[in-house]
CSV table of N, CA and C in Angstrom, one decimal:
chain,number,residue,atom,x,y,z
A,1,UNK,N,75.3,21.2,-44.7
A,1,UNK,CA,75.7,22.6,-44.3
A,1,UNK,C,75.9,22.6,-42.8
A,2,UNK,N,77.0,23.2,-42.4
A,2,UNK,CA,77.4,23.2,-41.0
A,2,UNK,C,77.2,24.7,-40.5
A,3,UNK,N,77.0,24.7,-39.2
A,3,UNK,CA,76.7,26.0,-38.5
A,3,UNK,C,77.9,26.3,-37.6
A,4,UNK,N,78.2,27.6,-37.5
A,4,UNK,CA,79.3,28.0,-36.6
A,4,UNK,C,78.8,28.1,-35.2
A,5,UNK,N,77.5,28.1,-35.0
A,5,UNK,CA,76.9,28.2,-33.7
A,5,UNK,C,77.1,27.0,-32.8
A,6,UNK,N,77.4,27.2,-31.5
A,6,UNK,CA,77.6,26.2,-30.6
A,6,UNK,C,76.2,25.9,-29.8
A,7,UNK,N,75.6,24.8,-30.1
A,7,UNK,CA,74.3,24.6,-29.5
A,7,UNK,C,74.3,24.5,-27.9
A,8,UNK,N,75.5,24.1,-27.4
A,8,UNK,CA,75.6,24.1,-25.9
A,8,UNK,C,75.6,25.5,-25.3
A,9,UNK,N,76.3,26.4,-26.0
A,9,UNK,CA,76.4,27.8,-25.5
A,9,UNK,C,75.0,28.5,-25.7
A,10,UNK,N,74.3,28.1,-26.7
A,10,UNK,CA,72.9,28.6,-26.9
A,10,UNK,C,72.0,28.2,-25.8
A,11,UNK,N,72.1,26.9,-25.4
A,11,UNK,CA,71.3,26.4,-24.4
A,11,UNK,C,71.6,27.1,-23.0
A,12,UNK,N,72.9,27.3,-22.8
A,12,UNK,CA,73.3,28.0,-21.6
A,12,UNK,C,72.8,29.4,-21.6
A,13,UNK,N,72.9,30.1,-22.7
A,13,UNK,CA,72.4,31.4,-22.8
A,13,UNK,C,70.9,31.5,-22.6
A,14,UNK,N,70.2,30.5,-23.1
A,14,UNK,CA,68.7,30.4,-22.9
A,14,UNK,C,68.4,30.2,-21.4
A,15,UNK,N,69.2,29.4,-20.8
A,15,UNK,CA,68.9,29.1,-19.3
A,15,UNK,C,69.2,30.4,-18.5
A,16,UNK,N,70.2,31.2,-18.9
A,16,UNK,CA,70.5,32.4,-18.2
A,16,UNK,C,69.4,33.4,-18.4
A,17,UNK,N,68.9,33.5,-19.6
A,17,UNK,CA,67.8,34.4,-19.9
A,17,UNK,C,66.6,34.1,-19.1
A,18,UNK,N,66.3,32.8,-19.0
A,18,UNK,CA,65.2,32.3,-18.2
A,18,UNK,C,65.3,32.7,-16.8
A,19,UNK,N,66.5,32.5,-16.2
A,19,UNK,CA,66.8,32.8,-14.8
A,19,UNK,C,66.7,34.3,-14.6
A,20,UNK,N,67.2,35.1,-15.6
A,20,UNK,CA,67.1,36.6,-15.5
A,20,UNK,C,65.6,37.0,-15.5
A,21,UNK,N,64.8,36.4,-16.3
A,21,UNK,CA,63.4,36.7,-16.4
A,21,UNK,C,62.7,36.3,-15.1
A,22,UNK,N,63.0,35.2,-14.5
A,22,UNK,CA,62.4,34.7,-13.3
A,22,UNK,C,62.8,35.7,-12.1
A,23,UNK,N,64.0,36.1,-12.1
A,23,UNK,CA,64.5,37.1,-11.1
A,23,UNK,C,63.8,38.4,-11.2
A,24,UNK,N,63.6,38.9,-12.5
A,24,UNK,CA,62.8,40.1,-12.7
A,24,UNK,C,61.4,39.9,-12.2
A,25,UNK,N,60.8,38.8,-12.5
A,25,UNK,CA,59.4,38.6,-12.0
A,25,UNK,C,59.4,38.5,-10.5
A,26,UNK,N,60.4,38.0,-9.8
A,26,UNK,CA,60.4,37.9,-8.4
A,26,UNK,C,60.5,39.4,-7.8
A,27,UNK,N,61.4,40.2,-8.4
A,27,UNK,CA,61.5,41.6,-8.0
A,27,UNK,C,60.2,42.4,-8.2
A,28,UNK,N,59.5,42.1,-9.3
A,28,UNK,CA,58.2,42.7,-9.6
A,28,UNK,C,57.2,42.3,-8.6
A,29,UNK,N,57.1,41.0,-8.3
A,29,UNK,CA,56.2,40.5,-7.3
A,29,UNK,C,56.4,41.0,-5.9
A,30,UNK,N,57.7,41.2,-5.6
A,30,UNK,CA,58.0,41.8,-4.3
A,30,UNK,C,57.4,43.2,-4.2
A,31,UNK,N,57.6,44.0,-5.2
A,31,UNK,CA,57.0,45.3,-5.2
A,31,UNK,C,55.5,45.3,-5.2
A,32,UNK,N,54.9,44.4,-5.9
A,32,UNK,CA,53.4,44.3,-5.9
A,32,UNK,C,52.9,43.9,-4.5
A,33,UNK,N,53.6,43.0,-3.9
A,33,UNK,CA,53.2,42.6,-2.5
A,33,UNK,C,53.3,43.8,-1.6
A,34,UNK,N,54.4,44.5,-1.7
A,34,UNK,CA,54.5,45.7,-0.8
A,34,UNK,C,53.4,46.7,-1.0
A,35,UNK,N,52.9,46.8,-2.2
A,35,UNK,CA,51.8,47.7,-2.6
A,35,UNK,C,50.4,47.1,-2.4
A,36,UNK,N,50.3,45.9,-1.9
A,36,UNK,CA,49.1,45.2,-1.7
A,36,UNK,C,48.3,45.1,-3.0
A,37,UNK,N,49.0,44.9,-4.1
A,37,UNK,CA,48.4,44.7,-5.4
A,37,UNK,C,47.6,43.5,-5.5
A,38,UNK,N,46.3,43.5,-5.9
A,38,UNK,CA,45.5,42.3,-6.0
A,38,UNK,C,45.9,41.3,-7.0
A,39,UNK,N,46.8,41.7,-7.9
A,39,UNK,CA,47.4,40.8,-8.9
A,39,UNK,C,48.5,39.9,-8.3
A,40,UNK,N,49.0,40.3,-7.2
A,40,UNK,CA,50.1,39.5,-6.5
A,40,UNK,C,49.5,38.3,-5.8
A,41,UNK,N,49.4,37.2,-6.5
A,41,UNK,CA,48.8,36.0,-6.0
A,41,UNK,C,49.9,34.9,-5.7
A,42,UNK,N,51.1,35.1,-6.1
A,42,UNK,CA,52.1,34.1,-5.9
A,42,UNK,C,53.5,34.8,-5.8
A,43,UNK,N,54.4,34.2,-5.1
A,43,UNK,CA,55.8,34.7,-5.0
A,43,UNK,C,56.7,33.4,-5.2
A,44,UNK,N,57.6,33.5,-6.1
A,44,UNK,CA,58.6,32.5,-6.4
A,44,UNK,C,60.0,33.0,-6.4
A,45,UNK,N,60.8,32.5,-5.5
A,45,UNK,CA,62.2,33.0,-5.5
A,45,UNK,C,63.2,31.9,-5.2
A,46,UNK,N,64.4,32.0,-5.7
A,46,UNK,CA,65.5,31.1,-5.5
A,46,UNK,C,66.7,31.7,-4.9
A,47,UNK,N,67.5,30.9,-4.2
A,47,UNK,CA,68.6,31.4,-3.6
A,47,UNK,C,69.7,32.0,-4.5
A,48,UNK,N,69.6,31.8,-5.8
A,48,UNK,CA,70.5,32.3,-6.7
A,48,UNK,C,70.2,33.8,-7.1
A,49,UNK,N,69.0,34.3,-6.7
A,49,UNK,CA,68.7,35.6,-7.1
A,49,UNK,C,69.4,36.6,-6.2
A,50,UNK,N,70.0,37.7,-6.8
A,50,UNK,CA,70.7,38.7,-6.1
A,50,UNK,C,69.9,39.3,-5.0
A,51,UNK,N,68.7,39.6,-5.2
A,51,UNK,CA,67.9,40.3,-4.2
A,51,UNK,C,67.7,39.3,-3.0
A,52,UNK,N,67.6,38.0,-3.2
A,52,UNK,CA,67.4,37.1,-2.2
A,52,UNK,C,68.7,37.0,-1.4
A,53,UNK,N,69.8,36.9,-2.1
A,53,UNK,CA,71.1,36.8,-1.4
A,53,UNK,C,71.5,38.1,-0.5
A,54,UNK,N,71.0,39.2,-1.0
A,54,UNK,CA,71.3,40.5,-0.2
A,54,UNK,C,70.3,40.9,0.8
A,55,UNK,N,69.2,40.1,0.9
A,55,UNK,CA,68.2,40.5,1.9
A,55,UNK,C,68.6,40.3,3.3
A,56,UNK,N,68.5,41.4,4.1
A,56,UNK,CA,68.8,41.3,5.5
A,56,UNK,C,67.8,40.5,6.3
A,57,UNK,N,68.1,40.2,7.6
A,57,UNK,CA,67.1,39.6,8.5
A,57,UNK,C,65.9,40.5,8.6
A,58,UNK,N,66.1,41.8,8.7
A,58,UNK,CA,65.0,42.7,8.8
A,58,UNK,C,64.2,42.7,7.5
A,59,UNK,N,64.8,42.6,6.4
A,59,UNK,CA,64.2,42.5,5.1
A,59,UNK,C,63.3,41.3,5.0
A,60,UNK,N,63.7,40.2,5.5
A,60,UNK,CA,62.9,38.9,5.5
A,60,UNK,C,61.7,39.1,6.4
A,61,UNK,N,61.9,39.8,7.6
A,61,UNK,CA,60.8,40.0,8.5
A,61,UNK,C,59.8,41.0,7.8
A,62,UNK,N,60.3,42.0,7.2
A,62,UNK,CA,59.4,42.9,6.5
A,62,UNK,C,58.6,42.3,5.4
A,63,UNK,N,59.3,41.4,4.6
A,63,UNK,CA,58.6,40.7,3.6
A,63,UNK,C,57.4,39.8,4.2
A,64,UNK,N,57.7,39.2,5.3
A,64,UNK,CA,56.7,38.4,6.0
A,64,UNK,C,55.5,39.3,6.4
A,65,UNK,N,55.8,40.5,6.9
A,65,UNK,CA,54.7,41.4,7.3
A,65,UNK,C,53.9,41.8,6.1
A,66,UNK,N,54.6,42.2,5.0
A,66,UNK,CA,53.9,42.6,3.8
A,66,UNK,C,53.1,41.5,3.2
A,67,UNK,N,53.5,40.2,3.3
A,67,UNK,CA,52.8,39.1,2.8
A,67,UNK,C,51.6,38.8,3.7
A,68,UNK,N,51.7,39.2,5.0
A,68,UNK,CA,50.6,39.0,5.9
A,68,UNK,C,49.5,40.0,5.6
A,69,UNK,N,49.8,41.2,5.1
A,69,UNK,CA,48.9,42.2,4.9
A,69,UNK,C,48.2,42.2,3.5
A,70,UNK,N,48.6,41.3,2.7
A,70,UNK,CA,48.0,41.2,1.3
A,70,UNK,C,47.0,40.1,1.4
A,71,UNK,N,45.8,40.4,0.8
A,71,UNK,CA,44.7,39.4,0.9
A,71,UNK,C,44.6,38.5,-0.3
A,72,UNK,N,45.5,38.6,-1.2
A,72,UNK,CA,45.4,37.8,-2.5
A,72,UNK,C,46.5,36.8,-2.6
A,73,UNK,N,47.5,36.8,-1.8
A,73,UNK,CA,48.6,35.9,-2.0
A,73,UNK,C,48.2,34.5,-1.6
A,74,UNK,N,48.4,33.5,-2.5
A,74,UNK,CA,48.0,32.1,-2.3
A,74,UNK,C,49.1,31.1,-2.3
A,75,UNK,N,50.2,31.5,-3.1
A,75,UNK,CA,51.3,30.5,-3.3
A,75,UNK,C,52.6,31.1,-3.1
A,76,UNK,N,53.5,30.5,-2.3
A,76,UNK,CA,54.8,31.0,-2.0
A,76,UNK,C,55.8,29.8,-2.3
A,77,UNK,N,56.8,30.1,-3.1
A,77,UNK,CA,57.9,29.2,-3.4
A,77,UNK,C,59.2,29.9,-3.1
A,78,UNK,N,59.9,29.5,-2.1
A,78,UNK,CA,61.2,30.1,-1.8
A,78,UNK,C,62.1,28.9,-1.6
A,79,UNK,N,62.8,28.6,-2.6
A,79,UNK,CA,63.6,27.3,-2.7
A,79,UNK,C,65.0,27.5,-3.1
A,80,UNK,N,65.7,26.4,-3.2
A,80,UNK,CA,67.1,26.3,-3.7
A,80,UNK,C,68.0,27.3,-3.0
A,81,UNK,N,68.0,27.3,-1.7
A,81,UNK,CA,68.9,28.1,-0.9
A,81,UNK,C,68.4,29.5,-0.7
A,82,UNK,N,67.1,29.8,-0.9
A,82,UNK,CA,66.5,31.1,-0.6
A,82,UNK,C,66.5,31.4,0.9
A,83,UNK,N,66.2,30.3,1.6
A,83,UNK,CA,66.1,30.5,3.1
A,83,UNK,C,67.1,29.6,3.8
A,84,UNK,N,67.4,30.0,5.0
A,84,UNK,CA,68.1,29.1,6.0
A,84,UNK,C,67.4,29.2,7.3
A,85,UNK,N,67.9,28.6,8.3
A,85,UNK,CA,67.2,28.6,9.6
A,85,UNK,C,67.0,30.0,10.2
A,86,UNK,N,68.0,30.8,10.1
A,86,UNK,CA,68.0,32.2,10.6
A,86,UNK,C,66.9,33.0,9.8
A,87,UNK,N,67.0,33.0,8.5
A,87,UNK,CA,66.1,33.7,7.6
A,87,UNK,C,64.6,33.2,7.9
A,88,UNK,N,64.5,31.9,8.1
A,88,UNK,CA,63.1,31.4,8.4
A,88,UNK,C,62.6,32.0,9.7
A,89,UNK,N,63.4,32.2,10.7
A,89,UNK,CA,63.0,32.8,12.0
A,89,UNK,C,62.4,34.2,11.7
A,90,UNK,N,63.1,35.0,11.0
A,90,UNK,CA,62.7,36.3,10.7
A,90,UNK,C,61.5,36.4,9.8
A,91,UNK,N,61.5,35.6,8.7
A,91,UNK,CA,60.4,35.6,7.8
A,91,UNK,C,59.1,35.2,8.4
A,92,UNK,N,59.1,34.1,9.2
A,92,UNK,CA,57.9,33.6,9.8
A,92,UNK,C,57.5,34.5,11.0
A,93,UNK,N,58.4,35.2,11.6
A,93,UNK,CA,58.0,36.2,12.6
A,93,UNK,C,57.0,37.2,12.0
A,94,UNK,N,57.4,37.6,10.8
A,94,UNK,CA,56.5,38.6,10.1
A,94,UNK,C,55.3,38.0,9.4
A,95,UNK,N,55.4,36.8,9.0
A,95,UNK,CA,54.3,36.1,8.2
A,95,UNK,C,53.2,35.5,9.1
A,96,UNK,N,53.3,35.5,10.4
A,96,UNK,CA,52.4,34.8,11.2
A,96,UNK,C,50.9,35.2,11.0
A,97,UNK,N,50.7,36.4,10.6
A,97,UNK,CA,49.3,36.9,10.5
A,97,UNK,C,48.6,36.5,9.2
A,98,UNK,N,49.3,35.9,8.3
A,98,UNK,CA,48.8,35.6,6.9
A,98,UNK,C,47.7,34.5,7.1
A,99,UNK,N,46.6,34.7,6.4
A,99,UNK,CA,45.5,33.8,6.4
A,99,UNK,C,45.2,33.2,5.0
A,100,UNK,N,45.8,33.8,3.9
A,100,UNK,CA,45.4,33.4,2.5
A,100,UNK,C,46.3,32.4,1.9
A,101,UNK,N,47.6,32.2,2.3
A,101,UNK,CA,48.5,31.3,1.7
A,101,UNK,C,48.0,29.9,1.8
A,102,UNK,N,47.9,29.2,0.7
A,102,UNK,CA,47.4,27.9,0.6
A,102,UNK,C,48.5,26.9,0.2
A,103,UNK,N,49.5,27.3,-0.5
A,103,UNK,CA,50.5,26.5,-1.0
A,103,UNK,C,51.9,27.1,-0.7
A,104,UNK,N,52.8,26.2,-0.1
A,104,UNK,CA,54.1,26.8,0.2
A,104,UNK,C,55.1,25.7,-0.1
A,105,UNK,N,56.2,26.1,-0.8
A,105,UNK,CA,57.2,25.2,-1.3
A,105,UNK,C,58.5,25.8,-0.7
A,106,UNK,N,59.2,25.1,0.2
A,106,UNK,CA,60.4,25.5,0.8
A,106,UNK,C,61.5,24.5,0.6
A,107,UNK,N,61.4,23.8,-0.5
A,107,UNK,CA,62.4,22.7,-0.8
A,107,UNK,C,63.8,23.2,-1.1
A,108,UNK,N,64.7,22.3,-0.8
A,108,UNK,CA,66.1,22.5,-1.2
A,108,UNK,C,66.7,23.8,-0.5
A,109,UNK,N,66.4,24.0,0.8
A,109,UNK,CA,67.0,25.1,1.5
A,109,UNK,C,68.0,24.7,2.6
A,110,UNK,N,68.1,23.5,2.8
A,110,UNK,CA,69.0,23.0,3.9
A,110,UNK,C,68.5,23.3,5.3
A,111,UNK,N,67.2,23.4,5.4
A,111,UNK,CA,66.5,23.8,6.7
A,111,UNK,C,66.6,22.6,7.6
A,112,UNK,N,66.8,22.9,8.9
A,112,UNK,CA,66.8,21.9,10.0
A,112,UNK,C,65.5,22.0,10.8
A,113,UNK,N,65.4,21.1,11.8
A,113,UNK,CA,64.2,21.2,12.6
A,113,UNK,C,64.0,22.5,13.3
A,114,UNK,N,65.1,23.2,13.6
A,114,UNK,CA,65.0,24.5,14.2
A,114,UNK,C,64.4,25.5,13.3
A,115,UNK,N,64.7,25.5,12.0
A,115,UNK,CA,64.1,26.4,11.0
A,115,UNK,C,62.6,26.1,10.9
A,116,UNK,N,62.3,24.8,10.9
A,116,UNK,CA,60.9,24.4,10.7
A,116,UNK,C,60.1,24.8,11.9
A,117,UNK,N,60.7,24.8,13.1
A,117,UNK,CA,59.9,25.2,14.3
A,117,UNK,C,59.5,26.7,14.2
A,118,UNK,N,60.2,27.5,13.5
A,118,UNK,CA,59.9,28.9,13.3
A,118,UNK,C,58.5,29.0,12.6
A,119,UNK,N,58.1,28.0,11.9
A,119,UNK,CA,56.8,28.1,11.2
A,119,UNK,C,55.6,27.8,12.1
A,120,UNK,N,55.8,27.3,13.3
A,120,UNK,CA,54.7,26.8,14.1
A,120,UNK,C,53.6,27.9,14.3
A,121,UNK,N,53.9,29.1,14.7
A,121,UNK,CA,52.8,30.1,14.9
A,121,UNK,C,52.1,30.3,13.6
A,122,UNK,N,52.8,30.4,12.5
A,122,UNK,CA,52.1,30.5,11.2
A,122,UNK,C,51.2,29.4,10.9
A,123,UNK,N,51.6,28.2,11.1
A,123,UNK,CA,50.8,27.0,10.8
A,123,UNK,C,49.6,26.9,11.8
A,124,UNK,N,49.7,27.4,13.0
A,124,UNK,CA,48.6,27.4,13.9
A,124,UNK,C,47.4,28.3,13.5
A,125,UNK,N,47.8,29.3,12.6
A,125,UNK,CA,46.7,30.3,12.3
A,125,UNK,C,46.4,30.3,10.8
A,126,UNK,N,47.1,29.4,10.0
A,126,UNK,CA,46.8,29.4,8.6
A,126,UNK,C,46.3,28.0,8.2
A,127,UNK,N,45.6,27.9,7.1
A,127,UNK,CA,45.1,26.6,6.6
A,127,UNK,C,45.7,26.2,5.3
A,128,UNK,N,47.0,25.9,5.4
A,128,UNK,CA,47.7,25.5,4.2
A,128,UNK,C,47.1,24.2,3.6
A,129,UNK,N,47.0,24.1,2.3
A,129,UNK,CA,46.6,22.9,1.7
A,129,UNK,C,47.8,22.0,1.4
A,130,UNK,N,48.9,22.6,1.1
A,130,UNK,CA,50.1,21.9,0.7
A,130,UNK,C,51.3,22.6,1.2
A,131,UNK,N,52.2,21.8,1.8
A,131,UNK,CA,53.5,22.3,2.3
A,131,UNK,C,54.6,21.4,1.8
A,132,UNK,N,55.5,21.9,1.0
A,132,UNK,CA,56.6,21.0,0.5
A,132,UNK,C,57.9,21.4,1.2
A,133,UNK,N,58.5,20.4,1.8
A,133,UNK,CA,59.8,20.6,2.5
A,133,UNK,C,60.9,19.6,2.1
A,134,UNK,N,60.7,19.1,0.9
A,134,UNK,CA,61.7,18.1,0.3
A,134,UNK,C,63.1,18.6,0.3
A,135,UNK,N,64.1,17.7,0.4
A,135,UNK,CA,65.5,18.0,0.2
A,135,UNK,C,66.0,19.1,1.2
A,136,UNK,N,65.6,19.0,2.5
A,136,UNK,CA,66.1,19.8,3.5
A,136,UNK,C,66.8,18.9,4.5
A,137,UNK,N,67.3,19.4,5.6
A,137,UNK,CA,68.0,18.6,6.6
A,137,UNK,C,67.1,18.3,7.8
A,138,UNK,N,65.9,17.9,7.5
A,138,UNK,CA,65.0,17.6,8.6
A,138,UNK,C,65.1,16.1,8.8
A,139,UNK,N,65.4,15.7,10.1
A,139,UNK,CA,65.5,14.2,10.4
A,139,UNK,C,64.1,13.5,10.3
A,140,UNK,N,64.2,12.3,10.0
A,140,UNK,CA,62.9,11.5,10.0
A,140,UNK,C,62.4,11.3,11.4
A,141,UNK,N,61.1,11.3,11.5
A,141,UNK,CA,60.5,11.2,12.9
A,141,UNK,C,60.2,9.7,13.1
């Protein structure tokens, strides 16, 4: 018995549904962070998310401030083009006061040493357990 269904298009549809769900969760978590919701313990976003693409420099700085004011946030993953060097500067300008983030994944953003330097004030006041910076444009030391 043969099926008219195309398994490749079903897989593609499933991937799109998963991406839509992840983006919905990102938007929900942004709102929870802004409201200092104790259930907001992690934030995960990708560069493909519409909200990430449309966020202004001031929006990134405000997100950093909101994240600094929440006492429950432990993990942040902003990857796959979510950030660039300029967004990093604004984001970490706001994030400097955070003391609760323990895990941060900034992989696959194309960040350079200039973008990473934006993190220094945050790193001086925070006790990260893990920082992932794979697949960026950071030269070997």
